Each structure stands twice: as C-alpha cells, then as structure tokens.
Coordinates of C-alpha atoms in Angstrom, one line a residue:
M4 CA -9.0 32.0 6.9
T5 CA -12.8 32.9 7.1
A6 CA -15.1 31.5 4.8
I7 CA -17.6 33.6 3.1
P8 CA -21.0 32.2 4.0
L9 CA -23.6 31.6 0.8
P10 CA -26.7 33.6 0.1
K11 CA -29.4 32.3 1.9
T12 CA -31.5 31.1 -1.2
V13 CA -28.6 29.1 -2.2
A14 CA -28.2 27.5 1.1
A15 CA -31.5 26.6 1.6
N16 CA -31.6 24.5 -1.7
Q17 CA -28.4 22.6 -1.2
W18 CA -29.6 20.0 -4.2
V19 CA -28.8 22.9 -6.8
P20 CA -25.0 23.2 -6.3
H21 CA -24.8 19.2 -5.9
A22 CA -27.1 18.7 -9.1
L23 CA -24.6 20.9 -10.9
L24 CA -21.7 19.2 -9.8
A25 CA -23.3 15.8 -11.2
C26 CA -23.9 17.3 -14.3
V27 CA -20.3 18.8 -14.8
L28 CA -18.9 15.1 -13.9
L29 CA -21.1 13.6 -16.3
V30 CA -20.1 15.7 -19.1
S31 CA -16.4 15.9 -18.0
F32 CA -15.6 12.1 -17.0
G33 CA -18.7 10.3 -18.0
L34 CA -19.0 11.8 -21.6
P35 CA -15.6 10.5 -22.8
F36 CA -16.5 7.1 -21.2
A37 CA -19.6 6.6 -22.8
I38 CA -18.6 7.5 -26.2
P39 CA -17.1 4.1 -27.7
R40 CA -13.8 4.7 -29.2
D41 CA -10.5 2.7 -30.0
L42 CA -7.3 2.9 -28.0
W43 CA -5.2 5.9 -30.0
V44 CA -1.4 5.9 -30.7
Q45 CA 1.0 6.4 -29.3
D46 CA 0.5 5.6 -25.7
E47 CA -3.0 4.4 -25.4
A48 CA -2.4 1.3 -27.8
R49 CA 1.2 0.5 -26.2
Y50 CA -0.8 0.3 -22.9
G51 CA -3.2 -1.8 -24.3
A52 CA -0.7 -4.1 -25.8
V53 CA 1.4 -4.4 -22.3
V54 CA -1.9 -5.6 -20.8
Q55 CA -2.4 -7.9 -23.6
E56 CA 0.8 -9.5 -23.5
M57 CA 0.5 -9.8 -19.7
L58 CA -2.6 -11.7 -20.3
A59 CA -1.1 -13.9 -23.2
T60 CA 2.0 -14.9 -21.3
G61 CA 1.2 -14.7 -17.8
Q62 CA 4.1 -12.5 -17.0
Y63 CA 2.4 -10.1 -14.5
L64 CA 5.5 -8.9 -12.4
V65 CA 7.4 -7.1 -15.3
P66 CA 5.6 -5.3 -18.3
H67 CA 6.4 -6.5 -21.7
L68 CA 5.8 -4.7 -25.1
N69 CA 6.4 -6.4 -28.2
G70 CA 8.6 -9.4 -26.5
H71 CA 10.8 -6.8 -24.8
V72 CA 10.7 -5.7 -21.4
Y73 CA 8.8 -2.4 -21.1
P74 CA 10.5 -0.1 -18.2
D75 CA 8.7 3.0 -18.8
K76 CA 6.1 2.7 -16.4
P77 CA 5.7 0.6 -12.9
P78 CA 3.4 -2.6 -13.3
L79 CA 0.7 -1.2 -10.9
Y80 CA -1.5 0.7 -13.4
F81 CA -1.5 -2.3 -15.6
W82 CA -2.7 -4.3 -12.6
L83 CA -5.4 -2.2 -12.1
V84 CA -6.5 -2.5 -15.6
L85 CA -6.6 -6.3 -15.2
L86 CA -8.7 -5.8 -12.2
F87 CA -11.1 -3.7 -13.7
G88 CA -11.2 -6.2 -17.0
K89 CA -12.5 -9.0 -14.6
I90 CA -15.4 -6.9 -14.2
L91 CA -15.8 -5.5 -17.4
G92 CA -13.9 -7.6 -19.8
H93 CA -10.5 -7.4 -21.0
S94 CA -11.0 -4.6 -23.6
E95 CA -11.1 -0.4 -23.9
W96 CA -13.8 -0.3 -21.5
A97 CA -11.5 -1.5 -18.6
F98 CA -8.9 1.2 -19.5
R99 CA -11.6 3.9 -19.4
A100 CA -13.2 2.7 -16.6
L101 CA -10.1 3.0 -14.4
T102 CA -9.8 6.6 -15.9
L103 CA -13.2 7.4 -14.9
V104 CA -12.9 6.1 -11.2
S105 CA -9.5 8.1 -11.1
G106 CA -11.3 11.2 -11.9
L107 CA -14.0 10.8 -9.6
L108 CA -11.5 10.1 -6.8
A109 CA -9.6 13.1 -7.5
V110 CA -12.7 15.5 -7.7
E111 CA -13.6 13.9 -4.0
A112 CA -10.3 14.7 -2.6
V113 CA -10.4 18.2 -4.0
R114 CA -13.8 18.9 -2.4
R115 CA -12.6 17.4 1.0
L116 CA -9.4 19.7 0.9
A117 CA -11.3 22.9 -0.2
I118 CA -13.7 22.5 3.0
L119 CA -10.7 22.2 5.2
V120 CA -8.6 24.9 3.6
I121 CA -11.0 27.6 2.1
G122 CA -14.4 26.9 4.3
T123 CA -17.2 24.8 4.3
E124 CA -19.2 26.2 1.5
W125 CA -16.0 25.9 -1.1
G126 CA -16.1 22.0 -1.3
L127 CA -18.7 22.0 -4.2
R128 CA -16.8 25.0 -6.0
A129 CA -13.5 23.4 -5.7
A130 CA -14.7 20.2 -7.3
L131 CA -16.3 22.1 -10.0
V132 CA -13.1 24.3 -10.6
Y133 CA -11.1 20.9 -10.9
A134 CA -13.3 18.9 -13.0
T135 CA -13.7 21.7 -15.8
F136 CA -10.1 22.8 -15.9
A137 CA -9.2 22.2 -19.7
L138 CA -6.5 19.8 -18.8
S139 CA -8.8 17.5 -16.6
L140 CA -11.4 17.5 -19.3
I141 CA -8.6 16.1 -21.7
V142 CA -6.9 13.5 -19.2
G143 CA -10.4 12.6 -18.0
G144 CA -11.1 11.2 -21.3
I145 CA -7.8 9.4 -22.3
V146 CA -5.9 6.3 -21.3
R147 CA -3.2 7.2 -19.2
M148 CA -2.2 7.0 -15.6
D149 CA -1.8 10.6 -15.1
M150 CA -5.6 11.1 -13.4
L151 CA -4.8 8.3 -11.1
L152 CA -1.5 10.0 -10.2
A153 CA -3.5 13.2 -9.9
A154 CA -6.0 11.4 -7.4
S155 CA -3.1 9.9 -5.2
V156 CA -1.6 13.5 -5.2
G157 CA -4.8 15.0 -3.7
W158 CA -5.1 12.2 -1.3
T159 CA -1.8 12.7 0.1
L160 CA -2.3 16.4 0.4
L161 CA -5.5 15.8 2.4
A162 CA -3.7 13.4 4.9
L163 CA -1.1 16.3 5.1
V164 CA -3.7 18.7 5.8
H165 CA -5.2 16.5 8.8
L166 CA -1.7 15.6 10.0
R167 CA -1.2 19.4 10.3
A168 CA -4.6 19.7 12.2
G169 CA -3.5 17.4 14.8
A170 CA -4.9 14.0 13.6
P171 CA -2.3 11.7 14.9
R172 CA -2.6 8.6 12.5
A173 CA -2.9 10.8 9.8
W174 CA 1.1 10.4 8.9
I175 CA 0.2 7.0 7.9
G176 CA -2.1 8.0 5.0
F177 CA 0.4 10.7 3.8
W178 CA 2.9 7.8 3.4
L179 CA 0.6 5.4 1.6
G180 CA -0.1 8.2 -0.8
V181 CA 3.1 8.8 -1.4
C182 CA 3.9 5.1 -2.0
A183 CA 1.1 5.0 -4.4
G184 CA 2.1 7.8 -6.3
V185 CA 5.7 6.1 -7.0
A186 CA 3.6 2.7 -7.8
I187 CA 1.6 4.6 -10.6
K188 CA 4.1 6.7 -12.0
G189 CA 7.6 5.7 -10.8
P190 CA 10.1 8.1 -8.8
I191 CA 8.9 11.3 -10.5
A192 CA 5.7 10.9 -8.2
L193 CA 7.8 12.2 -5.5
A194 CA 8.0 15.6 -6.9
F195 CA 4.3 16.0 -6.5
T196 CA 4.3 14.8 -2.9
L197 CA 7.2 14.2 -0.6
V198 CA 9.5 17.0 -1.6
P199 CA 6.6 19.8 -1.4
A200 CA 5.5 18.1 1.8
I201 CA 9.0 18.6 3.4
L202 CA 9.2 21.9 2.1
A203 CA 5.9 23.1 3.2
Q204 CA 6.4 21.6 6.8
S205 CA 9.9 22.9 7.2
W206 CA 8.7 26.2 5.9
D207 CA 5.9 26.5 8.4
Q208 CA 6.9 24.5 11.2
G209 CA 10.8 23.8 10.8
W210 CA 12.1 20.7 12.5
E211 CA 9.0 20.2 14.4
G212 CA 7.1 20.2 11.2
L213 CA 9.5 17.6 9.8
R214 CA 9.3 15.2 12.9
A215 CA 5.4 15.4 12.5
L216 CA 6.0 13.7 9.1
R217 CA 7.4 10.6 10.7
I218 CA 9.8 11.0 8.1
W219 CA 12.2 8.3 9.2
P220 CA 9.8 5.6 9.3
G221 CA 8.4 6.9 6.1
I222 CA 11.7 7.0 4.1
C223 CA 12.2 3.3 5.4
A224 CA 8.9 2.3 4.2
L225 CA 9.6 3.4 0.7
P226 CA 12.9 1.4 0.1
I227 CA 11.6 -1.8 2.0
L228 CA 8.6 -1.7 -0.4
L229 CA 10.8 -0.9 -3.4
L230 CA 13.4 -3.5 -2.4
S231 CA 10.9 -6.3 -2.0
W232 CA 9.8 -5.6 -5.6
I233 CA 13.3 -5.6 -6.9
G234 CA 13.9 -8.8 -5.1
L235 CA 11.1 -10.4 -6.9
V236 CA 12.1 -8.7 -10.1
L237 CA 15.7 -10.3 -9.6
G238 CA 14.3 -13.7 -8.6
A239 CA 12.1 -14.0 -11.7
G240 CA 15.6 -13.3 -14.1
H241 CA 14.7 -9.7 -15.1
G242 CA 17.7 -7.8 -13.8
D243 CA 17.9 -6.1 -17.4
Y244 CA 14.7 -4.5 -16.7
L245 CA 15.8 -2.9 -13.6
Q246 CA 18.9 -1.6 -15.4
Q247 CA 16.7 -0.2 -18.2
I248 CA 14.7 1.7 -15.6
W249 CA 17.8 3.2 -14.2
Q250 CA 19.3 4.3 -17.2
E251 CA 16.6 4.8 -19.9
Q252 CA 13.7 6.4 -17.6
L253 CA 15.4 7.8 -14.4
L254 CA 18.6 9.4 -16.0
G255 CA 17.7 9.5 -19.6
R256 CA 14.5 11.4 -19.5
A257 CA 15.5 13.5 -16.6
V258 CA 19.0 14.6 -18.4
H259 CA 18.5 14.1 -22.1
S260 CA 15.3 12.5 -23.0
W261 CA 15.1 10.8 -26.4
S262 CA 11.4 11.6 -26.3
H263 CA 9.2 14.7 -25.8
A264 CA 12.5 16.8 -25.2
Q265 CA 11.4 20.6 -24.4
P266 CA 12.9 23.6 -22.9
V267 CA 12.6 24.8 -19.4
W268 CA 10.1 27.3 -19.9
Y269 CA 7.8 25.1 -22.2
Y270 CA 5.1 24.3 -19.4
L271 CA 4.9 27.9 -18.5
T272 CA 3.7 28.7 -21.9
L273 CA 0.8 26.4 -21.6
L274 CA -0.4 27.1 -18.1
P275 CA -2.9 29.7 -19.0
L276 CA -4.6 27.0 -21.8
I277 CA -4.5 24.1 -19.6
L278 CA -6.1 26.0 -16.5
F279 CA -8.6 27.6 -18.7
P280 CA -11.2 28.9 -17.7
W281 CA -10.0 29.5 -14.3
S282 CA -6.6 30.7 -15.4
A283 CA -7.0 34.2 -13.8
L284 CA -8.3 32.9 -10.5
V285 CA -5.5 30.4 -10.3
A286 CA -3.0 32.9 -10.9
T287 CA -4.6 35.6 -8.7
G288 CA -4.8 33.0 -5.8
V289 CA -1.0 32.3 -6.4
W290 CA 0.0 35.9 -6.3
R291 CA -2.3 36.6 -3.1
W292 CA -0.9 33.6 -1.0
L293 CA 2.7 34.9 -2.2
Q294 CA 1.9 38.2 -0.8
A295 CA 0.5 37.0 2.7
P296 CA 0.7 33.0 2.6
G297 CA -0.5 32.0 6.0
P298 CA -0.4 28.1 6.8
S299 CA -2.6 27.1 4.2
G300 CA -1.0 29.3 1.5
R301 CA 2.5 28.2 2.2
L302 CA 1.0 24.3 1.8
V303 CA -0.9 24.9 -1.3
L304 CA 2.0 27.2 -3.0
T305 CA 4.6 24.5 -2.6
F306 CA 2.3 21.7 -3.9
C307 CA 1.8 24.3 -7.0
L308 CA 5.3 25.6 -7.5
S309 CA 8.0 23.1 -6.3
P310 CA 6.7 20.2 -8.6
L311 CA 6.2 22.8 -11.4
L312 CA 10.2 23.8 -11.2
L313 CA 11.2 20.1 -11.0
I314 CA 9.5 18.7 -13.9
S315 CA 10.3 21.7 -15.8
L316 CA 14.1 20.8 -15.1
A317 CA 13.5 17.4 -16.5
S318 CA 14.2 17.1 -20.2
G319 CA 11.2 15.1 -21.3
K320 CA 7.9 17.0 -21.0
L321 CA 4.3 16.4 -22.1
V322 CA 1.4 18.6 -21.1
I323 CA -0.4 15.9 -19.2
Y324 CA 2.4 15.5 -16.9
L325 CA 0.8 18.7 -15.3
Q326 CA -2.3 17.3 -14.1
P327 CA -1.1 16.1 -10.6
L328 CA -0.7 20.0 -10.0
L329 CA -4.3 20.4 -10.8
P330 CA -5.8 19.7 -7.1
A331 CA -3.5 22.4 -5.6
S332 CA -4.4 24.7 -8.5
A333 CA -8.1 24.5 -7.9
L334 CA -7.4 25.5 -4.0
A335 CA -5.8 28.4 -5.2
A336 CA -8.6 29.2 -7.8
C337 CA -11.0 29.1 -4.7
H338 CA -8.9 31.4 -2.4
A339 CA -9.0 33.9 -5.4
W340 CA -12.7 33.4 -5.9
Q341 CA -13.2 34.1 -2.0
Q342 CA -11.4 37.3 -2.1
W343 CA -12.8 38.6 -5.3
Q344 CA -16.4 37.6 -3.8
M345 CA -15.7 40.1 -0.9
L346 CA -15.4 42.9 -3.7
G347 CA -18.7 41.8 -5.3
R348 CA -17.2 42.0 -9.0
T349 CA -14.6 40.2 -10.9
P350 CA -11.6 42.6 -11.8
L351 CA -11.7 43.9 -15.6
P352 CA -8.1 42.3 -16.7
A353 CA -9.1 38.9 -15.4
R354 CA -12.4 38.9 -17.3
L355 CA -10.4 40.2 -20.6
G356 CA -7.5 37.7 -20.0
T357 CA -9.9 34.7 -19.7
A358 CA -11.5 36.0 -22.9
L359 CA -8.4 36.1 -24.9
I360 CA -7.0 32.7 -23.4
G361 CA -10.5 31.3 -24.6
L362 CA -9.8 32.6 -28.1
L363 CA -6.8 31.2 -28.4
L364 CA -8.0 27.7 -27.4
L365 CA -10.6 28.3 -29.6
A366 CA -8.2 29.1 -32.6
G367 CA -6.5 25.9 -31.9
L368 CA -9.8 23.6 -31.8
S369 CA -10.5 25.5 -35.0
W370 CA -7.3 24.7 -36.6
A371 CA -7.7 20.9 -35.3
V372 CA -11.1 20.9 -37.1
L373 CA -9.7 21.9 -40.2
R374 CA -6.8 19.7 -40.0
L375 CA -8.7 16.8 -39.2
Q376 CA -11.7 17.7 -42.0
A377 CA -14.2 18.4 -39.5
A378 CA -18.0 17.2 -39.9
P379 CA -20.6 19.6 -39.0
I380 CA -21.0 18.8 -35.4
A381 CA -17.7 20.2 -34.7
G382 CA -18.6 23.6 -35.8
W383 CA -21.8 23.8 -34.2
L384 CA -20.2 23.1 -31.0
L385 CA -17.3 25.6 -31.3
A386 CA -20.1 28.6 -32.3
P387 CA -21.9 28.7 -29.2
L388 CA -18.4 28.4 -27.2
L389 CA -17.4 31.3 -29.0
F390 CA -20.4 33.4 -27.8
L391 CA -19.8 31.9 -24.2
L392 CA -16.3 33.3 -24.1
V393 CA -17.2 36.9 -25.2
L394 CA -19.9 36.8 -22.5
A395 CA -17.7 35.4 -19.8
G396 CA -15.0 37.8 -20.5
V397 CA -16.4 41.0 -21.4
A398 CA -20.3 41.5 -20.8
M399 CA -20.8 39.9 -17.6
P400 CA -18.8 41.7 -14.7
E401 CA -20.9 40.2 -11.7
L402 CA -19.1 37.4 -10.0
R403 CA -21.6 34.7 -9.9
R404 CA -23.0 35.1 -13.5
W405 CA -19.3 35.2 -14.9
S406 CA -18.3 31.8 -12.8
Q407 CA -21.6 30.0 -14.1
L408 CA -20.6 31.1 -17.9
Q409 CA -17.1 29.8 -17.1
I410 CA -18.5 26.4 -16.1
A411 CA -20.7 26.6 -19.4
C412 CA -17.6 27.3 -21.4
A413 CA -15.9 24.2 -20.0
I414 CA -19.1 22.3 -20.8
C415 CA -18.9 23.4 -24.4
L416 CA -15.3 22.8 -24.6
S417 CA -15.6 19.1 -23.5
L418 CA -18.7 18.6 -25.7
A419 CA -16.5 20.0 -28.7
L420 CA -13.6 17.5 -27.6
W421 CA -15.2 14.5 -27.1
L422 CA -18.6 14.8 -29.5
G423 CA -16.6 16.8 -32.3
L424 CA -13.0 16.2 -32.3
A425 CA -12.7 12.7 -30.9
P426 CA -14.4 10.8 -33.6
L427 CA -12.7 13.1 -36.2
A428 CA -9.1 12.2 -34.6
A429 CA -10.0 8.4 -34.6
S430 CA -9.4 8.1 -38.5
Q431 CA -5.8 9.2 -37.8
Y432 CA -5.1 7.6 -34.4
S433 CA -6.8 4.5 -34.4
A434 CA -5.0 1.7 -35.4
R435 CA -7.8 -0.7 -35.8
H436 CA -7.9 -0.7 -39.5
A437 CA -4.1 -1.1 -39.5
G438 CA -4.4 -4.4 -37.4
E439 CA -7.3 -6.0 -39.4
I440 CA -4.9 -5.6 -42.5
L441 CA -2.1 -7.0 -40.4
R442 CA -4.2 -9.8 -39.1
D443 CA -5.1 -10.8 -42.8
A444 CA -1.6 -10.7 -44.1
T445 CA -0.5 -13.1 -41.5
S446 CA -3.5 -15.4 -41.7
S447 CA -1.2 -18.2 -43.0
G448 CA 0.9 -17.8 -40.0
A449 CA 3.9 -15.8 -41.5
T450 CA 6.5 -13.7 -39.5
L451 CA 5.5 -10.2 -39.5
A452 CA 8.0 -7.5 -39.6
I453 CA 7.4 -3.6 -38.9
V454 CA 10.2 -1.2 -40.4
D455 CA 11.1 1.9 -38.1
T456 CA 7.8 2.3 -36.3
T457 CA 7.6 2.9 -32.5
R458 CA 7.3 -0.3 -30.5
G459 CA 3.8 -1.6 -29.8
I460 CA 1.5 0.9 -31.4
L461 CA 0.4 -1.6 -33.9
N462 CA 0.2 -4.7 -31.5
Y463 CA -2.9 -4.3 -29.6
Y464 CA -5.2 -4.3 -32.6
A465 CA -3.1 -6.7 -34.9
G466 CA -3.4 -9.4 -32.2
T467 CA -0.2 -11.2 -33.8
G468 CA 2.2 -11.6 -31.1
P469 CA 5.6 -10.2 -31.1
M470 CA 6.6 -8.3 -34.3
V471 CA 10.4 -8.2 -35.7
E472 CA 11.6 -4.8 -35.4
L473 CA 13.7 -3.4 -38.2
D474 CA 15.3 -0.1 -38.9
R475 CA 15.8 1.2 -42.4
D476 CA 19.3 0.3 -42.5
N477 CA 19.0 -3.6 -42.0
A478 CA 15.3 -3.6 -43.4
A479 CA 16.6 -4.7 -47.1
A480 CA 18.7 -7.6 -45.9
W481 CA 16.2 -8.9 -43.8
W482 CA 13.7 -9.0 -46.3
R483 CA 15.9 -10.4 -48.9
N484 CA 15.9 -13.7 -46.9
H485 CA 12.5 -13.7 -45.5
R486 CA 10.7 -13.1 -48.9
R487 CA 7.7 -14.9 -47.7
A488 CA 7.1 -13.0 -44.4
V489 CA 5.0 -9.8 -44.0
L490 CA 6.2 -6.4 -44.0
A491 CA 4.8 -3.2 -42.6
I492 CA 6.8 0.0 -43.9
K493 CA 6.1 3.5 -44.5
R494 CA 5.4 4.2 -48.2
R495 CA 8.6 7.0 -47.9
D496 CA 10.6 4.3 -46.9
L497 CA 9.8 1.6 -49.7
G498 CA 13.2 2.8 -51.4
F499 CA 15.2 1.0 -48.7
I500 CA 13.8 -2.2 -49.7
L501 CA 12.7 -2.1 -53.4
D502 CA 14.6 -1.4 -56.4
S503 CA 11.8 0.4 -58.2
P504 CA 8.1 0.7 -57.9
A505 CA 7.4 -2.0 -60.4
A506 CA 8.8 -4.3 -57.9
L507 CA 5.3 -4.3 -55.8
A508 CA 3.9 -6.1 -58.5
R509 CA 5.7 -9.4 -57.3
C510 CA 3.8 -9.3 -54.1
E511 CA 1.0 -11.5 -53.9
F512 CA -0.5 -9.1 -50.8
H513 CA -0.2 -5.5 -51.0
R514 CA -2.5 -3.3 -48.8
Q515 CA -2.1 0.1 -47.5
F516 CA -3.5 2.3 -44.5
E517 CA -2.7 5.6 -42.9
L518 CA -1.8 6.3 -39.2
E519 CA -0.8 9.5 -37.5
G520 CA -0.8 11.1 -41.0
K521 CA 1.7 8.7 -42.6
A522 CA 1.0 6.1 -45.2
Y523 CA 2.3 2.6 -44.5
D524 CA 2.1 -0.5 -47.3
V525 CA 1.9 -3.9 -46.0
L526 CA 3.6 -6.5 -48.3
A527 CA 3.5 -10.3 -48.4
R528 CA 4.6 -13.3 -50.1
C529 CA 6.7 -11.1 -52.4
W530 CA 8.8 -13.1 -55.1

C-alpha cells in the first residue's frame, strides 16, 4: 500500500500534528484523570472494595469481595492498581492512573501500527482517531480493565505485524501479548488476540502462516502459566474459586448470563455511536478491504470482525467490551481516509451520516442532562457541539477541514462528558454519602446487613468490613433476631421487615440516602 505524502507546509512543521495529538490526549485521557471524582457503582466501587480487601486481609492471590471469593476477573488488574497505589497512595487516583497509562499505551501501539500498515505519515492521524472515538473518551475516564486490554491487543497486533514482516523473535512478543490479555480479562481475551491471529495467518499464508506463529510453543506456554497459577490457588485452599470461575464466568456469561444479557445484534446497533465521529470512515475502510483486502486488509479485518462476532454470540454484553476492537478500527478509518484523500473530497453520504449519528448522540446527552437535572455548564458544552456537528456533516466537504471538525467534535464531547455530565452523575452513582451514613450507624461496632443489594457496591466508602447479605425473603427472620444490628434496605422493601410505617419510630437510628435512583433506609437499634 502506497502512503500519500502530506503537503510540504505540514511536513515542514511536524510540531503542529504532535501538538494537536498532545492536546487531544490531554482532553481525552488527562481531563477525566485530573477531575476529582468518586468511584461509581456498580463496577468501579466493587473494584475498589476488592483492592481494599486485599490490603486489609493480605490475601493477594485470590480476589475477595465482601468476604466472598470474586471470580469475575483475574487478579492482575488489581495487582497493578496496588502497584500504582504504592506510588500515588491507595485511593481513587491509583485506579485512574492505571487507566490513563493504559490509554497512552494503546495510543502508542495504534500509532506504530498505522506507520507499518498504512504509511509513515499516518501514525499521528491513527493515534488521533483512536483517542477521539466516543467509546475511547468514555472508557479512558472510568475505572475498568477494558482500556488495559485494548492496549494489550494493540501491542499483540503490532508484534504480529512485525512477525509477518520477517522479524525473527516477534513471535515472543505476540505470545506475551496473548498471555497478558488472558491475565487482564480472562479467556475472553483470546477472542481479541489469538483467534483473529490464527484466522489471519491461515487466510493469508495457510499452514506456513500458522507455523510462523510458533503455535505449539505458544499454546503450551498458556497452560503452563495457567497451571502454575491454579496450583498456587489450590495450595492456598481456594478450589471453590476455580469452580466459580468455570461455572459462573466461562459457562454462565457465555451461554446464559445472569448479568447484562442482550440479543446477538446488540453491538451492531451501537457501533455507529461508539465509533463517532469516525463511524463513516471505519465502515468505509472495512468495506474497501472486504472488496480488495490484500495482506494488511486481511489482518485488520480479522481483528475487527472475528472478535465482534464471537462476543456477539456471548450472552452477557456491555458497550465497553468493544474497546479492544478500536485499535484495528482506527486502522480501518485511516485506510478510508487515505482513499478519500486521493479523491480530494469527502463523499456526501459520509458527511450526512456523521451528522445524523452525532445528532442522535447529542439527543442522548441532552436526555441525560435533563434526567440528572443539569447544571448550566452541560448546556453550554452541548450547544457548541451541536454547531460543530452541523458544520462537520454538511457545510465542510473538503477533507482536511472536515477531519479537523471531527476532532473538534470529539473534544467538545469529552468536555461535555467530564465537565458537564460527570459531576451531575456523581450524586446518583457515588456511594460516599451512603458510606458515611453506614459508618455512623456502625460506630459502636454493630453488625451491618444489606438487603437485596449488589455485592460490594457499598463496601469501599463504608469501610466497615464484610456485610451480612440478605435477600428479601429471609430479611425479616434475621432482623427479628438482630434488633441491635444495622440494616440497609431499599425503601420499597421496608414492608418485608416492618409491620407498619409507624414501627420506624422504634429505631434509635434512622437515616436515608439515594443511590442509582433508588431510595435506601438505614435502621439501627430498633426495639
């Protein structure tokens, strides 16, 4: 593939695109890192509680949540948070610093990939595309391991590109990336690394391509590492942890998930939104490679399409699970960008489609602003976003200005998310206030019980140790035998433990809080 040289005015001033990339990274990943905020429920607060229990109990080999083993995720992510905590202090900053570093690693992997796959001048453009995907703007500011997994996928793909170019030891980097992905997210990471690599190598080079992967040494390395860890876990007496990983996580989530169950077509409906403002470029790049793939096209297509198919077949789905697809998606976007640059103009359907998707996204943001009773800053940020969307989609047919406006749209979107919506969401999704109430209620050392509440979402800020978990059916019997304990229960469920509302008067301690739009009552020392 022949790279299209940049105009001399740009080539002579290389600091301009580098400065632009630095600004975009600052807004995309640095802005959410710099704005103080609490860990939100559900996942963020649970991850905080897992790390908190590791520190409190000294049990680092097997993650625990509220005194129970936590089989949802491998321990590597939590170990890395602990490592950052050694530097920054064990707080929310350690989690967010890991996300920030993960985002920068992913951007660098995409930059290097674009230089090798598209052309020398396309590294910075691909980095800009990846950093300004709508999903990158979201995942780059939350506490989860998906950005770290995306970084590992990017570097695994980079090692594979070097391997196909003849680098003799690149297979070692490839298998290190595969193992890192499994250690970060579990076996599902193979859908983003090993499976597409096998498909791409066999599609492009047949048996010789598979031999180049050194597939037998690599496949053997995975079980050796896995069996070593399993042996340590069994030696520590946590065989139940391994059983839960197999039954609940591998089989449960894949076949009949108890959490986030969605239909097969769920991800397809969201792709235009999560790839905004580069949706049209990605779709065009994939389509052009499907028509005339070539070696680079076959490689990128398998890393785009085969993981999407596999995770769509799984029962449990979340939008953020798509983040590891974005390194390859950025390459597809640059492929289309290169083709359109040859034409000198952006096709009208692409501009109109971008405007339409942007307006849908803007409608969603406006709905969120109204639902959260927005402060004026959110409205101030949404108004220029609307203006830029109209310009990007309709008024600017020339490619360079259109792309600049797309980047401006993404920056405004990031500002709207993290300066406008995030402070508003904190009141609904932060458990800090709830934790303060629970600490007050248990100041005398009383037992704390929670009724029909997701495990771990209150532990981090409550700091009270493990809580007794009750469902609504057995809450009344437990409450009759523990009148001096503390009970946190949703207001709608009070009828399961109280004969009448007047019974609340018999409680010496009665406080209330709201979380995720649900009202809770905290009762203590009730006669």
